[in-house]
Every structure is written in C-alpha cells, then in structure tokens.
XYZ file of C-alpha atoms in Angstrom:
591
model
C -25.519 -97.450 9.667
C -21.789 -98.041 10.218
C -19.423 -95.587 11.914
C -15.679 -95.207 11.391
C -13.668 -93.230 13.941
C -10.682 -91.297 12.553
C -7.955 -90.068 14.920
C -6.041 -87.462 12.932
C -2.643 -86.319 14.244
C -0.900 -83.146 13.092
C 2.903 -82.874 13.308
C 4.581 -81.199 16.278
C 6.905 -78.881 14.333
C 6.231 -75.168 13.960
C 3.633 -74.220 11.348
C 2.497 -77.857 10.962
C -1.164 -76.913 11.416
C -3.584 -75.434 8.905
C -6.804 -73.427 8.758
C -7.810 -75.091 5.477
C -10.637 -77.569 5.016
C -9.638 -81.244 5.247
C -11.695 -84.007 3.635
C -11.367 -87.793 3.847
C -12.766 -90.726 1.871
C -12.514 -94.373 2.912
C -12.216 -97.244 0.413
C -12.918 -100.872 1.292
C -13.544 -104.204 -0.385
C -17.298 -103.591 -0.160
C -17.439 -99.973 -1.310
C -16.397 -96.459 -0.367
C -17.602 -93.698 1.912
C -18.713 -90.262 0.839
C -16.149 -87.473 0.784
C -16.432 -86.168 4.339
C -15.181 -82.896 5.805
C -13.244 -83.434 9.043
C -14.663 -80.636 11.124
C -15.173 -80.324 14.869
C -15.945 -77.263 16.944
C -12.892 -74.996 17.200
C -9.529 -75.408 15.475
C -9.046 -78.827 13.934
C -5.434 -79.084 12.774
C -3.033 -77.329 15.129
C 0.586 -78.403 15.713
C 0.803 -81.509 17.877
C -2.972 -81.968 18.045
C -4.918 -85.220 17.666
C -8.618 -84.824 16.877
C -11.251 -87.528 16.430
C -13.865 -87.509 13.670
C -16.624 -89.822 12.466
C -17.370 -91.005 8.948
C -20.752 -92.713 8.583
C -21.692 -95.219 5.894
C -24.908 -97.082 5.249
C -23.148 -100.451 5.582
C -19.704 -101.761 6.440
C -17.072 -101.125 3.785
C -15.532 -104.529 4.418
C -11.751 -104.711 4.699
C -10.340 -101.166 4.587
C -7.922 -100.671 1.696
C -7.194 -96.957 1.202
C -7.789 -93.575 2.804
C -7.926 -90.526 0.535
C -7.079 -87.160 2.125
C -7.637 -83.766 0.465
C -7.090 -80.166 1.578
C -9.100 -77.241 0.194
C -8.538 -73.519 0.778
C -10.194 -71.680 3.646
C -11.809 -68.640 1.985
C -9.108 -66.459 0.354
C -6.195 -67.180 2.693
C -2.820 -67.893 1.075
C -1.312 -71.390 0.806
C -1.292 -73.048 4.227
C 0.479 -76.409 4.049
C -0.493 -79.065 6.586
C 1.851 -81.659 8.061
C -0.198 -84.793 8.635
C 1.603 -87.315 10.842
C -0.825 -90.225 10.900
C -4.472 -91.224 10.883
C -5.766 -94.175 12.895
C -9.106 -95.537 11.696
C -11.216 -97.694 14.008
C -13.725 -99.804 12.089
C -17.248 -100.688 13.233
C -15.843 -104.125 14.053
C -13.364 -102.550 16.502
C -10.163 -102.988 14.472
C -7.714 -100.041 14.706
C -5.768 -99.528 11.459
C -2.754 -97.231 11.209
C -2.412 -95.041 8.092
C 1.051 -93.386 8.281
C 1.472 -90.118 6.371
C 4.363 -88.001 7.754
C 4.461 -85.407 5.013
C 3.295 -81.922 4.041
C 0.032 -81.671 2.109
C -0.697 -78.684 -0.147
C -3.964 -77.290 -1.412
C -5.581 -79.259 -4.191
C -3.288 -82.212 -3.519
C -4.859 -85.651 -3.302
C -3.016 -88.009 -0.987
C -3.919 -91.698 -0.916
C -2.767 -93.523 2.206
C -2.551 -97.262 2.614
C -2.894 -98.692 6.093
C -2.418 -101.961 7.919
C 0.551 -104.257 8.137
C 3.535 -104.088 5.786
C 3.068 -106.025 2.544
C 5.548 -107.262 -0.046
C 4.669 -107.122 -3.725
C 3.803 -110.824 -4.053
C 1.488 -110.668 -1.027
C -0.985 -108.232 -2.575
C -3.974 -110.069 -4.063
C -6.578 -107.286 -4.296
C -6.832 -105.763 -7.818
C -7.391 -102.268 -6.375
C -4.271 -102.497 -4.194
C -2.160 -103.998 -6.972
C -3.181 -101.138 -9.243
C -2.546 -98.572 -6.482
C 0.921 -100.037 -5.871
C 1.847 -99.717 -9.537
C 0.517 -96.163 -9.805
C 2.371 -95.122 -6.647
C 5.728 -96.321 -7.978
C 5.089 -94.740 -11.369
C 4.295 -91.442 -9.651
C 7.435 -91.669 -7.509
C 9.631 -92.317 -10.496
C 8.247 -89.155 -12.051
C 9.239 -87.232 -8.922
C 12.706 -88.758 -8.576
C 13.802 -88.542 -12.203
C 16.142 -86.489 -14.406
C 15.274 -86.450 -18.041
C 11.819 -87.602 -19.108
C 12.916 -89.507 -22.193
C 9.688 -91.418 -22.592
C 6.444 -91.483 -20.661
C 7.429 -94.653 -18.809
C 11.240 -94.274 -18.747
C 12.786 -92.253 -15.935
C 16.472 -91.738 -15.210
C 18.667 -90.407 -12.424
C 20.630 -87.163 -12.602
C 24.139 -87.897 -13.883
C 26.363 -84.862 -13.453
C 29.579 -86.874 -13.691
C 29.956 -90.416 -15.037
C 32.454 -91.351 -12.315
C 30.723 -90.192 -9.126
C 27.473 -91.483 -7.569
C 24.356 -90.356 -9.362
C 21.969 -88.057 -7.560
C 18.469 -86.677 -7.367
C 17.817 -84.226 -10.209
C 16.513 -81.332 -8.113
C 18.910 -78.388 -7.796
C 16.688 -76.077 -5.736
C 15.414 -77.070 -2.294
C 12.087 -75.380 -3.053
C 11.500 -77.946 -5.827
C 11.959 -80.968 -3.545
C 8.919 -83.214 -2.974
C 7.150 -82.450 0.305
C 7.925 -85.831 1.842
C 11.708 -85.228 1.873
C 11.900 -81.536 2.825
C 13.068 -80.082 6.128
C 10.419 -79.138 8.598
C 10.101 -75.342 8.684
C 11.581 -75.322 12.183
C 14.795 -76.946 10.992
C 14.971 -74.762 7.882
C 14.900 -71.670 10.068
C 17.701 -73.021 12.206
C 20.102 -73.694 9.303
C 22.106 -70.502 9.321
C 24.703 -71.510 6.726
C 24.855 -73.867 5.625
C 37.742 -90.154 11.724
C 38.191 -91.436 8.852
C 39.532 -94.711 7.310
C 42.795 -93.763 5.578
C 44.520 -96.530 3.711
C 47.024 -98.118 6.065
C 49.578 -100.872 5.776
C 50.828 -102.419 8.997
C 54.233 -103.951 9.730
C 54.339 -105.170 13.325
C 54.461 -101.935 15.375
C 55.104 -99.826 12.270
C 52.183 -98.299 10.342
C 52.251 -96.450 7.051
C 49.662 -93.948 5.821
C 49.826 -93.760 2.036
C 48.219 -90.732 0.369
C 48.784 -91.962 -3.173
C 45.172 -91.098 -4.023
C 46.320 -87.439 -3.961
C 49.102 -87.994 -6.480
C 48.992 -85.551 -9.420
C 45.564 -84.308 -8.328
C 44.478 -81.083 -10.098
C 44.530 -77.949 -7.962
C 43.101 -74.465 -8.282
C 44.870 -71.183 -8.845
C 45.603 -68.745 -6.037
C 46.819 -65.229 -6.771
C 47.372 -66.287 -10.368
C 49.507 -69.339 -9.574
C 48.544 -73.036 -9.257
C 48.523 -74.383 -5.722
C 50.216 -77.664 -4.808
C 49.038 -80.487 -2.544
C 51.059 -83.223 -0.892
C 50.587 -86.898 -1.762
C 52.666 -88.165 1.072
C 53.846 -91.279 2.829
C 53.842 -91.049 6.616
C 55.453 -93.697 8.820
C 54.144 -94.238 12.374
C 55.600 -96.167 15.283
C 53.635 -97.632 18.179
C 55.773 -96.574 21.114
C 55.933 -98.319 24.532
C 53.248 -95.920 25.837
C 50.882 -97.291 23.156
C 50.837 -94.049 21.206
C 51.152 -93.897 17.424
C 53.936 -91.418 16.709
C 55.019 -90.137 13.261
C 58.666 -90.977 12.625
C 59.157 -90.174 8.936
C 57.363 -88.171 6.249
C 57.854 -88.018 2.492
C 55.571 -85.456 0.864
C 55.398 -86.940 -2.655
C 55.130 -90.472 -3.992
C 58.345 -90.725 -6.007
C 61.680 -90.414 -4.158
C 64.081 -87.778 -5.479
C 66.517 -85.131 -4.282
C 63.634 -82.637 -4.305
C 61.527 -84.990 -2.185
C 63.446 -85.475 1.067
C 62.319 -87.657 3.964
C 61.550 -85.431 6.926
C 62.352 -86.707 10.417
C 61.641 -85.598 13.998
C 65.372 -84.881 14.285
C 65.149 -82.179 11.596
C 64.648 -78.552 12.555
C 61.419 -77.864 14.434
C 59.903 -75.861 11.582
C 60.905 -78.425 8.909
C 59.254 -81.245 10.832
C 56.198 -79.135 11.659
C 55.801 -78.035 8.032
C 55.950 -81.646 6.809
C 53.208 -82.609 9.290
C 51.089 -79.621 8.218
C 51.113 -80.770 4.581
C 50.270 -84.371 5.473
C 47.419 -83.204 7.704
C 46.152 -80.865 4.989
C 46.012 -83.664 2.409
C 44.386 -85.868 5.015
C 41.705 -83.228 5.699
C 40.814 -82.899 2.015
C 40.682 -86.669 1.547
C 38.555 -87.021 4.673
C 36.058 -84.342 3.623
C 35.730 -85.346 -0.037
C 35.877 -89.139 0.078
C 34.939 -90.387 3.513
C 32.508 -87.697 4.625
C 30.888 -86.215 1.506
C 30.972 -89.169 -0.851
C 31.103 -92.014 1.680
C 28.124 -90.898 3.765
C 26.181 -88.037 2.125
C 26.285 -89.189 -1.486
C 25.751 -92.865 -0.655
C 22.885 -92.003 1.692
C 21.259 -90.116 -1.189
C 21.628 -93.100 -3.500
C 20.117 -95.430 -0.890
C 17.240 -92.982 -0.335
C 16.392 -92.204 -3.965
C 16.535 -95.898 -4.888
C 14.135 -96.683 -2.030
C 11.745 -93.881 -2.978
C 11.703 -95.095 -6.581
C 11.509 -98.836 -5.835
C 9.353 -99.292 -2.729
C 5.722 -98.320 -2.244
C 4.908 -96.951 1.202
C 3.338 -100.265 2.282
C 6.553 -102.240 1.615
C 8.210 -103.407 4.856
C 11.612 -102.057 3.864
C 10.180 -98.639 3.028
C 8.678 -98.505 6.512
C 11.929 -99.782 8.018
C 14.335 -97.511 6.153
C 12.484 -94.242 5.564
C 13.365 -92.868 9.056
C 17.046 -93.294 8.098
C 16.597 -91.027 5.047
C 14.967 -88.138 6.924
C 16.123 -84.768 5.513
C 19.007 -86.355 3.558
C 17.869 -85.167 0.130
C 17.241 -81.668 1.451
C 20.637 -81.253 3.137
C 22.447 -82.697 0.116
C 20.639 -80.378 -2.298
C 21.479 -77.452 -0.028
C 25.117 -78.464 0.449
C 25.766 -78.734 -3.284
C 25.429 -74.975 -3.409
C 26.730 -73.853 -0.035
C 29.586 -76.326 0.494
C 30.321 -78.049 -2.784
C 29.175 -75.535 -5.381
C 31.745 -73.744 -7.528
C 32.055 -71.051 -4.847
C 31.313 -73.326 -1.883
C 33.455 -73.554 1.237
C 35.063 -76.877 0.260
C 36.109 -75.442 -3.073
C 38.213 -72.721 -1.508
C 40.533 -75.579 -0.566
C 43.848 -76.242 -2.263
C 42.125 -78.534 -4.753
C 39.176 -76.358 -5.680
C 36.047 -77.699 -7.353
C 37.750 -79.738 -10.082
C 40.309 -81.220 -7.709
C 37.727 -82.184 -5.086
C 35.552 -83.739 -7.796
C 38.516 -85.748 -9.098
C 39.262 -86.876 -5.556
C 35.687 -88.173 -5.218
C 36.052 -89.995 -8.556
C 39.211 -91.694 -7.370
C 37.683 -92.530 -4.014
C 34.670 -94.223 -5.572
C 36.853 -96.188 -7.992
C 38.744 -97.642 -5.013
C 35.701 -98.234 -2.791
C 34.753 -101.845 -2.112
C 31.844 -103.461 -0.318
C 34.247 -104.748 2.339
C 35.558 -101.237 2.996
C 32.024 -100.158 3.989
C 31.538 -103.116 6.335
C 33.398 -102.150 9.506
C 34.454 -105.615 10.774
C 35.985 -106.468 7.395
C 37.545 -103.015 7.073
C 39.290 -103.229 10.431
C 40.616 -106.716 9.701
C 41.856 -105.809 6.213
C 43.859 -102.895 7.619
C 45.339 -104.929 10.482
C 43.890 -102.700 13.182
C 42.241 -105.329 15.377
C 44.669 -104.925 18.283
C 45.795 -101.298 18.080
C 45.282 -99.918 21.613
C 43.178 -96.841 22.401
C 41.316 -97.073 19.091
C 37.892 -96.052 20.366
C 36.329 -95.590 16.945
C 36.961 -99.284 16.315
C 35.831 -100.384 19.789
C 32.586 -98.408 19.819
C 31.962 -98.878 16.104
C 32.154 -102.679 16.237
C 29.756 -102.745 19.187
C 27.359 -100.533 17.255
C 27.723 -102.665 14.143
C 26.756 -105.775 16.111
C 23.781 -104.056 17.769
C 22.506 -102.758 14.412
C 23.110 -106.149 12.798
C 21.091 -107.936 15.485
C 18.200 -105.494 15.041
C 18.286 -105.715 11.246
C 18.352 -109.512 11.374
C 15.196 -109.641 13.489
C 13.327 -107.284 11.165
C 14.470 -108.849 7.902
C 13.850 -112.425 9.049
C 10.375 -111.417 10.233
C 9.410 -110.300 6.728
C 11.598 -112.730 4.773
C 11.410 -116.155 6.464
C 13.193 -117.849 3.552
C 15.651 -117.113 0.774
C 12.826 -117.692 -1.713
C 10.923 -114.750 -0.219
C 13.939 -112.574 -0.985
C 14.334 -113.827 -4.545
C 10.698 -113.289 -5.554
C 10.410 -109.758 -4.123
C 10.825 -107.859 -7.377
C 10.709 -104.467 -5.645
C 13.598 -105.471 -3.409
C 15.552 -106.620 -6.456
C 14.811 -103.326 -8.236
C 16.117 -101.434 -5.201
C 19.503 -103.152 -5.022
C 19.824 -102.986 -8.819
C 19.350 -99.204 -8.766
C 21.891 -98.846 -5.949
C 24.446 -100.989 -7.776
C 23.940 -99.077 -11.021
C 23.613 -95.494 -9.764
C 25.625 -95.609 -6.549
C 28.474 -97.985 -7.288
C 28.351 -97.419 -11.066
C 27.995 -101.137 -11.861
C 31.546 -101.876 -10.669
C 31.398 -105.673 -10.327
C 35.020 -105.885 -9.173
C 34.203 -103.948 -5.993
C 32.107 -106.789 -4.563
C 28.798 -104.950 -4.189
C 25.671 -107.090 -4.619
C 23.789 -106.794 -7.908
C 20.870 -108.901 -6.704
C 19.799 -110.475 -3.424
C 19.597 -114.268 -3.378
C 19.522 -114.938 0.358
C 18.218 -113.475 3.612
C 21.774 -113.161 4.929
C 22.732 -110.917 2.004
C 19.861 -108.537 2.778
C 20.786 -108.462 6.473
C 24.406 -107.585 5.733
C 23.578 -104.868 3.217
C 20.980 -103.125 5.379
C 23.321 -103.334 8.391
C 25.967 -101.567 6.301
C 23.436 -98.999 5.109
C 22.152 -98.066 8.571
C 25.682 -98.023 10.026
C 26.856 -95.743 7.190
C 24.077 -93.155 7.483
C 24.108 -93.092 11.293
C 27.283 -94.178 13.101
C 29.775 -93.605 10.306
C 28.377 -90.158 9.555
C 28.483 -89.265 13.255
C 32.106 -90.364 13.550
C 33.081 -88.272 10.537
C 30.902 -85.237 11.097
C 30.487 -84.583 14.802
C 34.108 -83.907 15.693
C 34.820 -81.351 13.001
C 34.720 -78.373 15.309
C 36.760 -80.165 17.972
C 39.594 -81.035 15.605
C 39.366 -78.684 12.613
C 38.357 -75.354 14.153
C 42.052 -75.112 15.154
C 43.108 -74.545 11.568
C 46.724 -75.814 11.783
C 45.398 -79.243 12.787
C 43.987 -79.853 9.321
C 43.934 -76.919 6.960
C 41.987 -77.384 3.743
C 44.186 -74.741 2.119
C 47.970 -74.459 1.927
C 49.093 -71.328 0.091
C 52.760 -72.319 -0.356
C 53.999 -75.498 -2.091
C 55.352 -78.416 -0.035
C 59.034 -77.981 0.858
C 61.587 -79.595 -1.460
C 64.669 -79.092 0.721
C 65.530 -79.147 4.377
C 66.826 -76.287 6.475
C 65.047 -73.499 4.598
C 61.882 -73.098 6.657
C 60.982 -70.660 9.427
C 57.954 -69.589 11.436
C 57.264 -67.053 8.704
C 57.237 -69.877 6.117
C 54.620 -71.695 8.153
C 52.425 -68.608 8.507
C 52.653 -67.977 4.760
C 51.538 -71.585 4.174
C 48.370 -71.271 6.234
C 45.163 -69.618 4.936
C 44.766 -65.916 5.595
C 42.492 -64.650 8.383
C 39.350 -64.430 6.234
C 39.829 -67.920 4.815
C 40.515 -69.315 8.277
C 37.293 -67.792 9.615
C 35.342 -69.336 6.736
C 36.715 -72.812 7.430
C 36.111 -72.446 11.174
C 32.532 -71.289 10.590
C 31.949 -74.345 8.417
C 33.221 -76.589 11.225
C 30.904 -74.874 13.717
C 27.781 -75.297 11.581
C 28.476 -78.910 10.651
C 29.038 -79.885 14.283
C 25.940 -78.211 15.708
C 22.907 -80.021 17.060
C 19.451 -78.865 16.105
C 16.225 -78.806 18.061
C 14.509 -81.456 15.943
C 17.418 -83.911 16.013
C 16.264 -87.553 16.079
C 18.714 -89.953 17.698
C 19.639 -93.400 16.443
C 16.866 -95.812 17.389
C 14.348 -93.085 18.249
C 11.671 -93.942 15.710
C 9.461 -90.927 16.311
C 7.243 -91.706 13.318
C 4.934 -94.701 13.680
C 5.284 -96.664 10.447
C 4.626 -100.159 11.811
C 1.475 -101.200 13.601
C 2.625 -104.811 14.096
C 3.335 -105.526 17.815
C 6.320 -107.737 16.932
C 8.045 -104.844 15.153
C 7.375 -102.469 18.032
C 8.980 -104.969 20.398
C 12.056 -105.263 18.159
C 12.445 -101.481 18.253
C 12.235 -101.495 22.064
C 14.958 -104.156 22.244
C 17.141 -102.149 19.859
C 16.703 -99.058 22.013
C 17.606 -101.036 25.143
C 20.810 -102.325 23.511
C 21.759 -98.769 22.489
C 21.092 -97.525 26.027
C 23.365 -100.216 27.463
C 26.126 -99.226 25.044
C 25.737 -95.587 26.085
C 26.360 -96.613 29.696
C 29.455 -98.623 28.729
C 30.918 -95.722 26.731
C 30.136 -93.238 29.510
C 32.010 -95.343 32.083
C 34.989 -95.733 29.725
C 35.089 -92.029 28.925
C 35.050 -91.066 32.599
C 38.568 -92.494 32.840
C 39.945 -90.807 29.719
C 41.765 -87.494 29.591
C 40.227 -86.935 26.133
C 36.853 -88.732 26.007
C 35.717 -90.239 22.717
C 32.012 -89.411 22.527
C 31.181 -89.414 18.819
C 29.842 -92.979 18.700
C 27.824 -92.817 21.874
C 24.227 -93.480 20.767
C 23.224 -90.216 22.442
C 25.392 -88.385 19.878
C 24.304 -90.245 16.720
C 21.487 -89.046 14.474
C 19.113 -91.517 12.878
C 19.915 -90.159 9.393
C 22.210 -87.779 7.514
C 20.654 -84.363 8.183
C 23.646 -82.004 8.446
C-alpha cells in the first residue's frame, strides 16, 4: 500500500471557498489512482485554508505526471465556484511536488494540473505529457480565439486593421476563469508622464504635436470641435527649469496661426498653453497609456496564453505580470473607450481617439519601448530634475538583471532559444498581432539568441509594471485640476492675438458636468485596491525550484534598496516624485 499526501490550499480572497465535493486523481508513469473524494471532518475548502488529505494506491505510481481535479455539486445548492491556489503532493518516497492552479473551478469542470519543475517543449519525453501539452495548447487557442474558421485554425479579434489585435471576448462574464478578477476586486471597482516626441537643441527643447495634425474630431452642440496640433518651444533656464517660451497651435505657419509668447496678454498666453496641454492629455491617454501599456499588455498576455502550456518556464515567469489585465481591458472598452465612454467625450471622440491610436502604433518602434534607448534618442540624458528618467533607468536595470538570471537559467545557450518552438510561436504572435508585422519598427520576429529574449522580456515587464505606473498613478494628482490637461476644449484654438478674455477661457473649458466626469475618471484610475500586488511580490507559487526562489528574493532586495534611495531623494523635494517607487508599482496592468 502506498500513500500520497495532498496539501490543498484555497485562495484568500472573499468567496474563494466552496461547499461542493472535490475529487482528485493522480497519474504516474506506473499507473493512476482511483478518483478520490477529498473530505475531512468539518469544512474542507474555506478561504485561505490549507487541508491535508491522503490518496492510497496498491503500489507506487512511479514518477507523478498529472493531477486531475473535479468539483461536483453539494446536494441542490446553486453554483459555488472554488478558487484553488495550489496542491502540494508528497509521494511515498518523500518527494514534495508543487501543482500550481491559481484559478476558479466550476461544477462539472475537469482541471488537469501538471506539477514539478518548469519544462520546455523539447525537454518532454513522456508520451502522456507530450500529448497533454498539445491538448492544453489546443484548448487554450479555442478559449483565446475570434472566429472559428476551421477546427484547428483559431484567430485573434481584429476590430481595426491598424491597432493592436485583442481578445475576442466583449463581456467580462464570458472571460475564462483563469483571467477574471477575484470577486473581492470586482466588488471594489465602482466605475470603472509620458514620452512626447522631443527634439533638443542645446538648452532649447521642442515638443512637436504633429501626430494630432488634421485628426478627426466629434461634434458638440451641432458643430465640429477643433484640436491643436502645436509646436511648443522650451528653454532650460539658469534655475534648471524647462520653461515654455513660444507656442504655435497648428503645424503650418500662416497669419491665422500666430506664435504666442509669454509677452502676449495673460489670457492669450494662458489660452495657448491650455490648448497644448489639452492635445498633450489626449495623446498621453490614447497612445502612451491606453495603447502603449494596456493594449500591448493584452497582446503579450493573449500570445502567452495561446503559446505556452502551464509547465513552460516563461508561462510560470510571466503569468503574474498578466494578472487581471484581460478583465480590466474588457471592462474599459465599454466604460472608458466605448462609444459613450469617458475618453470619447473628449474633443476627438471615439473616431478621433481611434485614429490617434492608429497613428501612434504606426510610429512606435522597439527602441521607443526600451527606456535607455528612448532617453538617448530624445537627448534627455542630462536634463536635470528628470525623476522619471532617473528612477526608470534604475528600475530597468534591476528588472534586466532579474530577467537575465531567469532566462539564462532556462536557456543556457542560444541553441536552446532557437529550438523552443513554443517560444518562437509566442514572439511570432506578438509581432503579428501586436505590432502588425511592421518590420521597419525593429521588433523581433523570432528569437535567435539568449540576449534577445532577455531584452524583450525586460521591456515587457517594464512596460506592464513601471511604465504603466508612471502613466497611470499620477492622473488624479495632475488631471483632477481640469485646466492642467483638459480632454475637452469647447472653443476652437485662437487664430489671432488680443481677442481673448477670462470669459473666453471659461467657454473653452468643459462644463461642470463634463468636468466632474473627467475628475471622477482620474480618481478611479489612481486608486489602490485591497488586493493590489506590488512589483516583485510573487504571491502565487509557480516555481518549486530553489534557484528560482532565490532569484526572486534577490530581485525583491534590489527593489527594496531602490525604494530607500527614492525615499531619501524625495524627502528633499518640494514636490516628491513617487510614481516609480517600487512600493507604488503594481506587478501587472489591473486598473
């Protein structure tokens, strides 16, 4: 008689437990166990609880391969989903094997878990595991599809040929269980800077908003609105402050497109700045925030879910950085970016914001997403008091060091990278569905070397954590005061000087109701939630390898040291820059 001990852990979120019957079956190289009910005296699966059970077999099952988990109804009670975090199985030989789950399980659903160390596709040599790997990916591609054109051909959702493709689900209730919010977070959702193109001349900087030129706008009170597509000149003064010194509100010079100066009337100069800031706010929200973090994070996530089985090392490594991303994006397409969403009450409206995203993606390059290269290309290496750059580069290096350790552990040579077909499928899907096969933009189409994988995953983690934090977390601080960056300007940009007044400015701003709506959006998007997971806090145990656990500890120590450095720096600043402190950065795009 052989005995297997199962330590079953239920999630800590509200309503994670269940009253239903739970059964388990073990599969090994030498056979399988009987389907066994996991039942102890009292309640078995309450939130945050770990209970131990025994499965007995006549002989050893050999090397454990799979663990099948099923949930059956308890009498006539209604559906009672169970969030299973993990199951640790101790064999008769004393080996403890981790089977990560971290998902909701419904009645009648059969979940097959694979335990043990991470395995790449060419490392599997057991026919049962090879078959399971193939079936898992086929099943995932059915989940993360659009049109089912043929039984074995699955495609992404393409709502616009010129913006990143997306998951096909339009209703959050249809999302697969593994990517949904926990119920606790769903109950808390009550509603649901930037890298502008710069050219530098010594101490003179120019911000060029040509991407806004001739952008379509929506109608307001029966008339089309107008947006600026300005040129703003800045001067680095002796106090090391960047000060605007000239503004032109449209691209082509003409008598109806004057250059506004600080020496003009107070209201003329203020009005010019309002229109530049408004265009900046729309560009920031549409391109850098929505498309540059949310949409790209979704592409990275869906490609991973379609390309990697759960046992793949990069699935285990990256899945914590995709937590809740598909849910928040599906939700935001209705609440924020739908035809009546908050962003589409801007000057541009739905069509204009969509066109802005198209233009932004067409100009995006791989280098622009890699912070060190971005900073160098824009000539911003030595600009003083640029804390986004200072903190961001430190974070980039910390993330890069961590990624290098993990990737080199699983891919000791370039040949290991080349022959991992699942890895190659992943980057191919990202290139095709995220960057729309734009070869001129410099994005990788395949991986041929370890260094290429390290760089790409560094960029990915930085984008969905640090970059999103820098763009998202300060919205209330800077945009709740509507004049600082209004998404809506009701009057057209001025075409002459000397005609403005305070009344002109007030007529340009949104009305009270519109202002409240924008402010409420800034509040919600800047809030922290009770189940927030910080960068580096890997609360789900996906790896059982000691070497990986040590790498995570070292990463956390580096982040803690950076927090201390930023805290000391901020203590001396009149306006602290906190958004890239690791204590303010989420581990994924969740809001």
